[in-house]
mmCIF file of C-alpha atoms in Angstrom:
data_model
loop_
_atom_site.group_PDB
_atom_site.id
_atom_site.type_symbol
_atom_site.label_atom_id
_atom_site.label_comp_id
_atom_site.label_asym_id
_atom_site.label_seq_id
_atom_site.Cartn_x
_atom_site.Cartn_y
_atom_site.Cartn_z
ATOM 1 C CA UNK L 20 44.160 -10.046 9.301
ATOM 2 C CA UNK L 21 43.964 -12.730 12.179
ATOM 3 C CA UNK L 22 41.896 -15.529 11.497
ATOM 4 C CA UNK L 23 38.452 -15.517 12.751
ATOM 5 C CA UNK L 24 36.715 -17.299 15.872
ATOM 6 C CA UNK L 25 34.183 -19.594 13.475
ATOM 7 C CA UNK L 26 33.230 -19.357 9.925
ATOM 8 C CA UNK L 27 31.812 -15.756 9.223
ATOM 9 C CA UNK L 28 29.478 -17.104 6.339
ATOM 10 C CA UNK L 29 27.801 -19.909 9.897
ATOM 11 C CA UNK L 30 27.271 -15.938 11.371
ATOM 12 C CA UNK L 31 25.419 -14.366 8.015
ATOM 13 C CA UNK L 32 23.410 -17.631 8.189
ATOM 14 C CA UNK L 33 22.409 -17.170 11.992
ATOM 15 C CA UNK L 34 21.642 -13.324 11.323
ATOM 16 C CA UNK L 35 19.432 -14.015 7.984
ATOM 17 C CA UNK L 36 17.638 -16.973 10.091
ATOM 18 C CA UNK L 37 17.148 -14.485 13.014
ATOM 19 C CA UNK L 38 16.268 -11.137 10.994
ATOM 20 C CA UNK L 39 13.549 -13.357 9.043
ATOM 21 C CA UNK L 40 11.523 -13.942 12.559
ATOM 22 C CA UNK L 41 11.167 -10.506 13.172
ATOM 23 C CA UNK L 42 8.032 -10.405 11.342
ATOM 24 C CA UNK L 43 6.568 -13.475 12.489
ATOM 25 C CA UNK L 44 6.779 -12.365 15.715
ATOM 26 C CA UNK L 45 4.939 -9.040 15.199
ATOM 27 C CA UNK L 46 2.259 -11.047 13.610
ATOM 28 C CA UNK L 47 2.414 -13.747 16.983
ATOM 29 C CA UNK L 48 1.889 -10.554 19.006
ATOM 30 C CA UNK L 49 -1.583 -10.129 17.490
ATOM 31 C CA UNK L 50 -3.293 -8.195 20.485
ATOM 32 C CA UNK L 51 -0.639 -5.565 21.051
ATOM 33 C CA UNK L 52 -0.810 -1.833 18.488
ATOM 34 C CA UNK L 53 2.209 -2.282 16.160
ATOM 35 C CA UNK L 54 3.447 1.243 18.138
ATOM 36 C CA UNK L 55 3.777 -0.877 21.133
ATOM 37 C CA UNK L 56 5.398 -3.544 19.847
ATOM 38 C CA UNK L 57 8.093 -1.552 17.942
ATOM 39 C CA UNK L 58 8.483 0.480 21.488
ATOM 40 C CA UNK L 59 9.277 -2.720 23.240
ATOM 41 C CA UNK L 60 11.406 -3.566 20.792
ATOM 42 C CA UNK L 61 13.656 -0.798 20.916
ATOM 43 C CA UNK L 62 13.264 0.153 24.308
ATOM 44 C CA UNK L 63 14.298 -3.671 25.671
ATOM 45 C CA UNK L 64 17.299 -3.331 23.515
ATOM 46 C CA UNK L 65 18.182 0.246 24.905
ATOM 47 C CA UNK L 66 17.910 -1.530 28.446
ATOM 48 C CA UNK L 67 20.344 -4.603 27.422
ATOM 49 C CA UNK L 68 22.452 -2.824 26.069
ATOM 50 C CA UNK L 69 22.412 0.249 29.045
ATOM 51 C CA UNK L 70 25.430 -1.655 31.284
ATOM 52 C CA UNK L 71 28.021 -2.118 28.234
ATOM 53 C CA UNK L 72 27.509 1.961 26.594
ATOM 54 C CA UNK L 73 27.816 3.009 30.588
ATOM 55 C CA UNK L 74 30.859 0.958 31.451
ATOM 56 C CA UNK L 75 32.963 1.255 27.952
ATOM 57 C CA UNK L 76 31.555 3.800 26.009
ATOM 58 C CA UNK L 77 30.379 6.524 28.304
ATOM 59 C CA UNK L 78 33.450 8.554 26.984
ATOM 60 C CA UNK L 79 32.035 8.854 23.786
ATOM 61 C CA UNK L 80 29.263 11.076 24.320
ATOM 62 C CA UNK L 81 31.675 13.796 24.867
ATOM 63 C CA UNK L 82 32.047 13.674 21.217
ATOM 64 C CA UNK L 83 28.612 13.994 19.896
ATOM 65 C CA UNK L 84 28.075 17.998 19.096
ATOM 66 C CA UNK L 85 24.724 19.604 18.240
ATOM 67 C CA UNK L 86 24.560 19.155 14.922
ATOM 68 C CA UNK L 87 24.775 15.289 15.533
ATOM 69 C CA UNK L 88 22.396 15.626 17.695
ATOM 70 C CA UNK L 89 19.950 16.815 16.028
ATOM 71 C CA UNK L 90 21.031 14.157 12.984
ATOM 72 C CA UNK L 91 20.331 11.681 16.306
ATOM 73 C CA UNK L 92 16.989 12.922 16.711
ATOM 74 C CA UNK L 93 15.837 12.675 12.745
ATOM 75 C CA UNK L 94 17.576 9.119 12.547
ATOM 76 C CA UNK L 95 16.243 7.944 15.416
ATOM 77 C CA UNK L 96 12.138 9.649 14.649
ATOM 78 C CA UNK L 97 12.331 7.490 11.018
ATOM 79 C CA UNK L 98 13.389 4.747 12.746
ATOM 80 C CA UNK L 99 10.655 4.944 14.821
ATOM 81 C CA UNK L 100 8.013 5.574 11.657
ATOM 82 C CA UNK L 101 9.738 2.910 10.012
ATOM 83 C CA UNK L 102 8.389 0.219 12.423
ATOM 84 C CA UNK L 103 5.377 1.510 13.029
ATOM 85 C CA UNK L 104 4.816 1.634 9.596
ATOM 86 C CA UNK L 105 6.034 -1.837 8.582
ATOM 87 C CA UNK L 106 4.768 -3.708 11.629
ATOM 88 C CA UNK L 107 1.213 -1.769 10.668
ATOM 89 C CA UNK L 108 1.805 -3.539 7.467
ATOM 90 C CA UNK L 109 1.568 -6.780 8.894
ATOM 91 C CA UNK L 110 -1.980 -6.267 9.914
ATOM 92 C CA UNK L 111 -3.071 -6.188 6.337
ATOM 93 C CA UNK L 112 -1.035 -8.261 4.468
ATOM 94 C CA UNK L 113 1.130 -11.164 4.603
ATOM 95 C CA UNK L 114 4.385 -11.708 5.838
ATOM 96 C CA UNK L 115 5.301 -12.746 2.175
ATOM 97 C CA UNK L 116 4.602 -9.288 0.658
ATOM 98 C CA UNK L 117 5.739 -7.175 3.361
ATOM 99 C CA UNK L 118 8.753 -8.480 3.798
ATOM 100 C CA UNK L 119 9.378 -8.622 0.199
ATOM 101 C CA UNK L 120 8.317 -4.906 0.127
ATOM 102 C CA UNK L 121 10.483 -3.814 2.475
ATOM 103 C CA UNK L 122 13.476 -5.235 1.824
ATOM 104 C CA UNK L 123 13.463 -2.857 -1.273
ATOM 105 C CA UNK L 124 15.280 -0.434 0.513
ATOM 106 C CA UNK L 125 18.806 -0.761 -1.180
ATOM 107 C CA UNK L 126 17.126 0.414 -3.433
ATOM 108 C CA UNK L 127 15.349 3.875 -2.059
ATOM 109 C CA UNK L 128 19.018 4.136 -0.693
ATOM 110 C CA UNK L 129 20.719 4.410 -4.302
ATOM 111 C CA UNK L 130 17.599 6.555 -5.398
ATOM 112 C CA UNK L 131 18.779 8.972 -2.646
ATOM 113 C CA UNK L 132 21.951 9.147 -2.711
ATOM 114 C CA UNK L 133 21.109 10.053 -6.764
ATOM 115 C CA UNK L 134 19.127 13.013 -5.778
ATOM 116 C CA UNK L 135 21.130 14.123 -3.068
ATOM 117 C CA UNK L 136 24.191 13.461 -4.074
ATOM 118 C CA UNK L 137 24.176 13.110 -7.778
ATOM 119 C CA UNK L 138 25.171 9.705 -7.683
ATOM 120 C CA UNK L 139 25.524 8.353 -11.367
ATOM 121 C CA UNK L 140 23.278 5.470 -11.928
ATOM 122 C CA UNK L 141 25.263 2.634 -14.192
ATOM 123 C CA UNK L 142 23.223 0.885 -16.761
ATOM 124 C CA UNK L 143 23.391 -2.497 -15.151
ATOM 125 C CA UNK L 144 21.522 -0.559 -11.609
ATOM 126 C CA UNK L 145 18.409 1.013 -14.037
ATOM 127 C CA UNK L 146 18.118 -2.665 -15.382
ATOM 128 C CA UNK L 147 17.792 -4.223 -12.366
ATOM 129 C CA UNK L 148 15.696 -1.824 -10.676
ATOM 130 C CA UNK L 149 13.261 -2.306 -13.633
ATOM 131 C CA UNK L 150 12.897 -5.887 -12.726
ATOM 132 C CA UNK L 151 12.386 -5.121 -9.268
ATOM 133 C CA UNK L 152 9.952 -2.792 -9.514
ATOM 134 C CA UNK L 153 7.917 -5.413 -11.950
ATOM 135 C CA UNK L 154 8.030 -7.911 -9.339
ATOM 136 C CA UNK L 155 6.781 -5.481 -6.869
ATOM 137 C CA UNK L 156 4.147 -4.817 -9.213
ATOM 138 C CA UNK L 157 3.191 -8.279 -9.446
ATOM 139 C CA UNK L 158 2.901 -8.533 -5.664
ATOM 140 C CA UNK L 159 0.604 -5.566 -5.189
ATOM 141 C CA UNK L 160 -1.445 -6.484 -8.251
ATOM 142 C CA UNK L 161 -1.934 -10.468 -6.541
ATOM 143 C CA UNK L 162 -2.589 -8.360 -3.426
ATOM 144 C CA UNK L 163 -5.199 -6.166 -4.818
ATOM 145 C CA UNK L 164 -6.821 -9.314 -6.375
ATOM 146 C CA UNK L 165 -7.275 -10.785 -2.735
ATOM 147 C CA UNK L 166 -8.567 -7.449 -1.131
ATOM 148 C CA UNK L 167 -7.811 -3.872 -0.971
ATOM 149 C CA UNK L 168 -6.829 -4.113 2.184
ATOM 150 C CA UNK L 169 -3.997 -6.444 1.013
ATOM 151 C CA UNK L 170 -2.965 -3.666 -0.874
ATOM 152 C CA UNK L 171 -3.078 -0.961 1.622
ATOM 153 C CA UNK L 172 -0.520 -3.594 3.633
ATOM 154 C CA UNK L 173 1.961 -3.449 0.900
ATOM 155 C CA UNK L 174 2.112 0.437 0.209
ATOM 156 C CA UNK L 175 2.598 0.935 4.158
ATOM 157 C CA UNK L 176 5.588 -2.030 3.866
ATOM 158 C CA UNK L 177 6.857 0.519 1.101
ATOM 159 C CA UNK L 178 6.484 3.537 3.267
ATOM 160 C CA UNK L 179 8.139 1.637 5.573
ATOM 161 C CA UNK L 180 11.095 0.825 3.038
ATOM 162 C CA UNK L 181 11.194 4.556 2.364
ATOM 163 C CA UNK L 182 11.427 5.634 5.753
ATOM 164 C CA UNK L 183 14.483 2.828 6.877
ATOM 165 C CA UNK L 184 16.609 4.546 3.982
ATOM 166 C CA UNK L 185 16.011 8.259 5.425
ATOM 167 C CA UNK L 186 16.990 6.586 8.988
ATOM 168 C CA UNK L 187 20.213 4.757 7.089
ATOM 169 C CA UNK L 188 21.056 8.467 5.255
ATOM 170 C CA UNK L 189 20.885 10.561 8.450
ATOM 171 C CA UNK L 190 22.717 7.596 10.355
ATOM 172 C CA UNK L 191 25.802 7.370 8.164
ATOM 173 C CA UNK L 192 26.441 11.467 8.464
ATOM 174 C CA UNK L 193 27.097 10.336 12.847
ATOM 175 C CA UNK L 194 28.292 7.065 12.951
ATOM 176 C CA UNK L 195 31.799 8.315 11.721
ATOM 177 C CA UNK L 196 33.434 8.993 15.061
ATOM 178 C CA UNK L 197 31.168 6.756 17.172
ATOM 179 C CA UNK L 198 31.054 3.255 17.958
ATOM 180 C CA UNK L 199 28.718 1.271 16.447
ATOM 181 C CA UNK L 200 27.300 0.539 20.121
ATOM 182 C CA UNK L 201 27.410 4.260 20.803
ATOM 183 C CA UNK L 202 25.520 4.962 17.779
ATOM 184 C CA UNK L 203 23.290 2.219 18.204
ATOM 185 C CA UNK L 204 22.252 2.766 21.443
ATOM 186 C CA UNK L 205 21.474 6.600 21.197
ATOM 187 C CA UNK L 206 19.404 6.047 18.258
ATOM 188 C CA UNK L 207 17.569 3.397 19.785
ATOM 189 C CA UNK L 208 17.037 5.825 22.705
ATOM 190 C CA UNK L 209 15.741 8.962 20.935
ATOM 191 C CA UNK L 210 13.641 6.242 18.725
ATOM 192 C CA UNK L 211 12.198 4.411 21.912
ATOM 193 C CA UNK L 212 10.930 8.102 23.088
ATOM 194 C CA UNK L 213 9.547 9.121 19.853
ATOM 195 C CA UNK L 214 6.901 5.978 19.916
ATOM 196 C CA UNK L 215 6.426 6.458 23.640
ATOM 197 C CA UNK L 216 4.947 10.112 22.509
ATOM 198 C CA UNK L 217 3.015 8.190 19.448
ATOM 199 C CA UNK L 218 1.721 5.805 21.735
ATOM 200 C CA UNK L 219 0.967 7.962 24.158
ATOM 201 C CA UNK L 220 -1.168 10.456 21.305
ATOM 202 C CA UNK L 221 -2.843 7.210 20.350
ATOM 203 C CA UNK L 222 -4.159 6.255 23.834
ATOM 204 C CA UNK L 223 -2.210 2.222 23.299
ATOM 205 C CA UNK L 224 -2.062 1.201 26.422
ATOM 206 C CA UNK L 225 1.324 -0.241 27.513
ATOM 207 C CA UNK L 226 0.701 -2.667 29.835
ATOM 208 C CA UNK L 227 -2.290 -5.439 30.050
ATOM 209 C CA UNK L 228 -1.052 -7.554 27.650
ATOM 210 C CA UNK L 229 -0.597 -11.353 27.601
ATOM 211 C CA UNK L 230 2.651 -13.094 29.693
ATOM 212 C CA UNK L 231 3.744 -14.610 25.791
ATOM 213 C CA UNK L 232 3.300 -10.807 24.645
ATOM 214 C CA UNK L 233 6.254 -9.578 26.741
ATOM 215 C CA UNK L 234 8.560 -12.716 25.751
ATOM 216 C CA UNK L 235 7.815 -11.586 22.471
ATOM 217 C CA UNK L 236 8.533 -8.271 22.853
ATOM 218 C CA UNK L 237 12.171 -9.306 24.595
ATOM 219 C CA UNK L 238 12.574 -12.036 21.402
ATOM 220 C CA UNK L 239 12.035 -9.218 18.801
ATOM 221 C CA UNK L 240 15.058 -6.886 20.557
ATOM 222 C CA UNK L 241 17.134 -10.214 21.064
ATOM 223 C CA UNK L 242 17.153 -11.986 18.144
ATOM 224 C CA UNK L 243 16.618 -9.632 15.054
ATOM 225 C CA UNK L 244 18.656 -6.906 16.777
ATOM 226 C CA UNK L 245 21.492 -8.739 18.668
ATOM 227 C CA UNK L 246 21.938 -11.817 16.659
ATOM 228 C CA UNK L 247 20.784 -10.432 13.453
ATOM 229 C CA UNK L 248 22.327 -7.381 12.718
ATOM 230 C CA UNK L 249 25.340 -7.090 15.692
ATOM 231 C CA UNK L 250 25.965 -10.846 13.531
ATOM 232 C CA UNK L 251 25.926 -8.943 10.468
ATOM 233 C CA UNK L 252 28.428 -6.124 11.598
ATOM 234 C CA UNK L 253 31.003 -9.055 13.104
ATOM 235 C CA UNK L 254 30.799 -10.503 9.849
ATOM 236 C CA UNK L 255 31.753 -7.707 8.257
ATOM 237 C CA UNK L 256 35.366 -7.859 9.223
ATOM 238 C CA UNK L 257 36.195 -10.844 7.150
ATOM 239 C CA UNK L 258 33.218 -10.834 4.239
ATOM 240 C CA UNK L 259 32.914 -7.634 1.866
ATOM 241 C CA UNK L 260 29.561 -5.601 2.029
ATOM 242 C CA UNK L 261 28.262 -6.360 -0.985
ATOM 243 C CA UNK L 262 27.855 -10.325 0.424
ATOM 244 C CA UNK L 263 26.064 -9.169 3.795
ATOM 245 C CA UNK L 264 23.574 -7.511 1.143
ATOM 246 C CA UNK L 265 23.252 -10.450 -0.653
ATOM 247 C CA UNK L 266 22.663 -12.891 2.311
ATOM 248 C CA UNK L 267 20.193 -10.044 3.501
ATOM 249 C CA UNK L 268 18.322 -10.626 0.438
ATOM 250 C CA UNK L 269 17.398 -13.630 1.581
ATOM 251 C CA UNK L 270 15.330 -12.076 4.255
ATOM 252 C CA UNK L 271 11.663 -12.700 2.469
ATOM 253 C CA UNK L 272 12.817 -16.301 1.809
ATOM 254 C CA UNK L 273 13.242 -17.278 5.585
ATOM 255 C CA UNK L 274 10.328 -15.313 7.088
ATOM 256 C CA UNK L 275 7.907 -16.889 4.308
ATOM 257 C CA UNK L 276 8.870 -19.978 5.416
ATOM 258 C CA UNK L 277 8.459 -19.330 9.066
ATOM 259 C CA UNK L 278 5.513 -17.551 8.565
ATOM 260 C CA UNK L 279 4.353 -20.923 6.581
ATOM 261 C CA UNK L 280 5.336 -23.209 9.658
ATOM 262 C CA UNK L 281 4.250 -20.931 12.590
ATOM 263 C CA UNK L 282 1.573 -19.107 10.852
ATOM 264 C CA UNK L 283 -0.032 -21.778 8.358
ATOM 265 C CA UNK L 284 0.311 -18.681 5.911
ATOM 266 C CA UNK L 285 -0.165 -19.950 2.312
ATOM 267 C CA UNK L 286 1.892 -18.417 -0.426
ATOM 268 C CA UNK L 287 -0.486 -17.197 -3.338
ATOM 269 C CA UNK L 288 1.374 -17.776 -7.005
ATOM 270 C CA UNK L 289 1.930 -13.572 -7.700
ATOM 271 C CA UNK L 290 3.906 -13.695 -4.493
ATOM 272 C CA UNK L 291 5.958 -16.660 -5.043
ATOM 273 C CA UNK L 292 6.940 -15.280 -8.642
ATOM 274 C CA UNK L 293 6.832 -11.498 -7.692
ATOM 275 C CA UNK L 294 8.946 -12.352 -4.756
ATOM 276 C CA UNK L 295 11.546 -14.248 -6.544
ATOM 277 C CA UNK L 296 11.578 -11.866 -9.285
ATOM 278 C CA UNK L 297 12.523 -8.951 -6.720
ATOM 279 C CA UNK L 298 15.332 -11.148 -5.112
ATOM 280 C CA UNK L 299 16.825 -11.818 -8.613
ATOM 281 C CA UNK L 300 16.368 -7.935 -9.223
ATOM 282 C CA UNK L 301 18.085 -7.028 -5.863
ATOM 283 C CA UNK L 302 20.716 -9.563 -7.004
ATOM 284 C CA UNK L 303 21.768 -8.229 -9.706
ATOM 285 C CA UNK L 304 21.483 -4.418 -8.349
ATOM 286 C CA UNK L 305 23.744 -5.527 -5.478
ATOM 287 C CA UNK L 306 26.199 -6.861 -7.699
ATOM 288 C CA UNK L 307 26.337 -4.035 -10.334
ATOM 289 C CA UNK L 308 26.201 -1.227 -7.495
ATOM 290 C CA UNK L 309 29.237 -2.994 -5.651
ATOM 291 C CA UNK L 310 31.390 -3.431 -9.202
ATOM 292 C CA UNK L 311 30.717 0.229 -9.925
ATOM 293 C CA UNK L 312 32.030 1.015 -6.417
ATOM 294 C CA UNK L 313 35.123 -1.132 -7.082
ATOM 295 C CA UNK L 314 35.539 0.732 -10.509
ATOM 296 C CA UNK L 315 35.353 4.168 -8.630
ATOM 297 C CA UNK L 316 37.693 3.127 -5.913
ATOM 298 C CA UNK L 317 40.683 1.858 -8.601
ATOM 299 C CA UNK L 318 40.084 4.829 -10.397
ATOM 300 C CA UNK L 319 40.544 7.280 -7.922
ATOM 301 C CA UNK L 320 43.962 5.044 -6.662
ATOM 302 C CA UNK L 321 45.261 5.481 -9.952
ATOM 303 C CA UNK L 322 44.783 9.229 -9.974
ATOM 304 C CA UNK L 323 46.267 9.573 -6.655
#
């Protein structure tokens, strides 16, 4: 494999950096519905990245048959729930805990992948699930202590964890014979019309907001999308997956800090320790759902 352009690890970097100011600037964008502000999102990056599908991808389309479709539309409508739900979140609690919260969705992934298909869950995966869901625990009870409101913040950053891993499982049936542009963009598409109807049944209004509003709107579909997660895929080529999961982990670390230095949010002390406890937890599920997957893989070479 050729030698890459820069140091993949200086990319992971950028993309955790840029993925942790996603919810900072929801919370910056304090006047406009969170369905508005997840539409702008997504439909900003369906217009950026409009030119490139229709000059070099436009073939692909041509591939897509119904049943992909309609695995389009359900991606793309919890993708669309999964914003509205987390960037709700932010309303009522802090960036802290719902970014925490959220970031738990390895972890729904696994849980569905058991159910559906009877994925075998190693001893090392129960363990640290246990330990995540006891920091969890310790964040919502902190919350609860503050207000109930506080609370109701974290179980919507949960729903909204739930609903990114039904987006993820209906994603990975299509992306197969697309590229990841293709993909991208056609989910962002059917997504961008699904809150346009939400927003639309909820009477937001979509324009009348403030000129730093709409330079929001274009940073969230810049920076977390383009710099965050196409930064994630690049890396990919040189660093194994199990390391971009890692460094993603890292997620609740950056935006508390931001949210700390823009927002003058204070971390309370069942954050701080429920948060690190879920990173360790994630740590350790990352790294004993990766070695299991290495373990499958060298089996099944030896039997072939």
């Amino acid at each position: 494999m050729r030698r890459p352009p820069f140091n993949p690890y200086i990319a992971v970097i950028i993309g955790v950096i840029t993925v942790s100011a996603s919810a900072v600037f929801v919370k910056m964008a304090d006047s406009a519905p969170s369905g508005i502000i997840a539409n702008y999102r997504l439909l900003f990056a369906v217009i950026i990245m409009l030119p490139v599908v229709l000059y070099k991808y436009r073939h692909e389309f041509r591939w897509i048959s119904i049943k992909n479709w309609v695995l389009f539309i359900l991606a793309g409508v919890f993708l669309a729930l999964h914003f509205i739900l987390w960037f709700e979140s932010l309303n009522y609690t802090s960036v802290a805990s719902s970014v925490v919260l959220v970031t738990l969705q390895p972890i729904f992934t696994f849980l569905g992948t058991y159910f559906f298909f009877k994925e075998r869950f190693s001893s090392g995966a129960i363990i640290s699930m246990i330990i995540v869901l006891f920091g969890s625990l310790l964040i919502s009870w902190g919350d609860f202590q503050l207000s109930g409101m506080a609370l109701f913040g974290d179980i919507l950053a949960l729903l909204g964890a739930i609903t990114i891993t039904v987006y993820l499982l209906f994603g990975q049936r299509v992306q197969k014979n697309l590229s990841l542009m293709t993909y991208t963009f056609v989910v962002y598409g059917i997504s961008s019309m699904t809150l346009i109807i939400y927003n639309l049944a909820q009477n937001n209004p979509f324009f009348g907001y403030p000129s730093d509003h709409w330079w929001i709107f274009l940073a969230l579909a810049v920076f977390p999308t383009f710099f965050g997660h196409t930064l994630f895929n690049w890396a990919l080529k040189w660093l194994n997956s199990s390391t971009i999961s890692m460094a993603v982990t890292f997620e609740p670390v950056g935006a508390t800090i931001l949210a700390y230095i823009i927002l003058g949010e204070v971390v309370t002390w069942s954050q701080l320790l429920g948060g690190t406890i879920v990173i360790f937890g994630l740590f350790l599920f990352i790294l004993s759902t990766s070695r299991k997957t290495r373990v499958t893989i060298a089996q099944k070479a030896r039997k072939d």
